[in-house]
CSV table of C-alpha atoms in Angstrom, one decimal:
chain,number,residue,atom,x,y,z
C,29,UNK,CA,248.0,286.1,101.3
C,30,UNK,CA,246.3,282.7,99.0
C,31,UNK,CA,247.8,281.4,96.2
C,32,UNK,CA,244.1,280.6,95.2
C,33,UNK,CA,241.6,283.1,93.7
C,34,UNK,CA,238.4,284.0,95.9
C,35,UNK,CA,235.3,283.8,94.8
C,36,UNK,CA,233.5,285.5,91.7
C,37,UNK,CA,230.4,287.8,92.8
C,38,UNK,CA,229.1,285.2,90.1
C,39,UNK,CA,230.2,282.1,92.5
C,40,UNK,CA,228.4,283.6,95.3
C,41,UNK,CA,225.3,284.7,93.4
C,42,UNK,CA,224.7,280.6,92.5
C,43,UNK,CA,226.2,279.6,95.5
C,44,UNK,CA,223.3,282.0,97.4
C,45,UNK,CA,220.4,281.8,94.8
C,46,UNK,CA,220.8,277.7,95.2
C,47,UNK,CA,220.6,277.6,98.7
C,48,UNK,CA,217.7,280.0,99.0
C,49,UNK,CA,215.6,277.6,96.0
C,50,UNK,CA,217.0,274.2,98.4
C,51,UNK,CA,215.3,276.2,101.7
C,52,UNK,CA,213.6,278.4,100.8
C,53,UNK,CA,214.4,281.8,102.6
C,54,UNK,CA,217.4,283.9,102.1
C,55,UNK,CA,220.1,282.2,104.0
C,56,UNK,CA,222.8,283.8,105.0
C,57,UNK,CA,226.2,282.6,102.6
C,58,UNK,CA,229.3,283.8,104.9
C,59,UNK,CA,233.2,283.9,103.4
C,60,UNK,CA,235.7,282.6,105.1
C,61,UNK,CA,239.2,281.5,104.4
C,62,UNK,CA,240.4,277.9,105.3
C,63,UNK,CA,243.8,276.4,105.0
C,64,UNK,CA,243.6,272.5,103.2
C,65,UNK,CA,245.6,270.4,101.4
C,66,UNK,CA,245.2,270.8,98.0
C,67,UNK,CA,246.9,267.4,97.2
C,68,UNK,CA,247.1,264.6,99.2
C,69,UNK,CA,250.9,264.2,99.3
C,70,UNK,CA,251.1,267.6,100.4
C,71,UNK,CA,253.5,268.3,104.0
C,72,UNK,CA,251.9,272.3,104.0
C,73,UNK,CA,248.5,273.7,104.2
C,74,UNK,CA,246.9,276.5,101.3
C,75,UNK,CA,245.0,279.3,102.4
C,76,UNK,CA,241.7,279.0,100.0
C,77,UNK,CA,238.0,280.9,100.1
C,78,UNK,CA,235.3,279.2,101.6
C,79,UNK,CA,231.7,280.3,101.3
C,80,UNK,CA,230.0,278.3,104.4
C,81,UNK,CA,226.3,278.5,105.4
C,82,UNK,CA,224.1,276.5,108.2
C,83,UNK,CA,220.9,275.3,108.3
C,84,UNK,CA,218.7,272.6,110.5
C,85,UNK,CA,221.7,271.7,112.4
C,86,UNK,CA,224.4,271.6,109.9
C,87,UNK,CA,227.5,273.1,108.2
C,88,UNK,CA,227.9,273.7,105.1
C,89,UNK,CA,231.1,274.7,102.9
C,90,UNK,CA,232.5,274.8,99.5
C,91,UNK,CA,236.3,275.7,98.9
C,92,UNK,CA,237.9,276.8,95.9
C,93,UNK,CA,240.9,275.5,94.9
C,94,UNK,CA,242.0,276.9,92.1
C,95,UNK,CA,239.8,278.5,89.6
C,96,UNK,CA,236.7,276.9,88.8
C,97,UNK,CA,237.9,274.0,90.6
C,98,UNK,CA,235.7,273.2,94.3
C,99,UNK,CA,235.7,270.6,96.4
C,100,UNK,CA,232.7,270.3,98.9
C,101,UNK,CA,231.3,269.6,102.6
C,102,UNK,CA,228.7,269.0,105.1
C,103,UNK,CA,228.9,268.3,108.9
C,104,UNK,CA,226.6,268.1,111.7
C,105,UNK,CA,229.6,268.1,113.9
C,106,UNK,CA,233.4,267.2,114.1
C,107,UNK,CA,232.3,263.3,114.1
C,108,UNK,CA,230.1,263.6,111.9
C,109,UNK,CA,231.6,264.8,108.4
C,110,UNK,CA,230.5,264.3,105.1
C,111,UNK,CA,231.9,264.5,101.5
C,112,UNK,CA,229.9,263.8,98.4
C,113,UNK,CA,231.5,261.3,97.0
C,114,UNK,CA,233.1,263.4,94.0
C,115,UNK,CA,236.8,265.1,95.3
C,116,UNK,CA,236.3,268.0,93.1
C,117,UNK,CA,234.4,270.5,90.8
C,118,UNK,CA,234.6,272.3,87.7
C,119,UNK,CA,231.8,274.3,88.0
C,120,UNK,CA,230.0,276.0,91.3
C,121,UNK,CA,226.3,275.0,90.4
C,122,UNK,CA,227.7,271.4,90.1
C,123,UNK,CA,229.2,271.7,93.3
C,124,UNK,CA,226.4,273.7,95.2
C,125,UNK,CA,223.3,271.5,93.6
C,126,UNK,CA,225.2,268.0,94.2
C,127,UNK,CA,226.4,268.9,97.7
C,128,UNK,CA,222.4,269.7,98.7
C,129,UNK,CA,221.4,267.2,97.3
C,130,UNK,CA,223.0,264.6,98.8
C,131,UNK,CA,222.9,266.3,102.3
C,132,UNK,CA,219.0,266.1,102.1
C,133,UNK,CA,218.9,262.2,101.1
C,134,UNK,CA,221.1,262.2,104.2
C,135,UNK,CA,218.8,264.3,105.9
C,136,UNK,CA,215.8,262.2,105.2
C,137,UNK,CA,217.5,259.0,106.3
C,138,UNK,CA,218.1,260.4,109.2
C,139,UNK,CA,214.7,261.4,110.7
C,140,UNK,CA,213.8,257.7,109.2
C,141,UNK,CA,212.0,258.7,105.8
C-alpha cells in the first residue's frame, strides 16, 4: 500500500477542468499508480498515485509525492520525455497549468510555429 495519499476529489476536478479548458473538450483523466524514487538518493521505489491523460499524441502524468506535493511530465515516446524545469509543486493548479503551458510551447516548436 502506498504511503502517499491518493488524489482528492477536488484535486481530480481541478485537473479535469483545466485539461478540458486547454483542449476545448472533455479528456479522460485516469487514475493509476507508479513506482518512483521520492528522493534522488533513494535506493528503493515508492508507489505513488498518478493522474494520466493522453491528447494529440502526447501523454501527460502528474505524480502525487506527498500531501499537496506533485511532480509532472509529458512524453511522446520513451526517448521523448519532458519536464517543466521545476522539480516539485505544492499547488495542483500550478502543477497542471505549467505542465500544459510547457507542452503547448513544445507542440508549437515541433510544428514549426
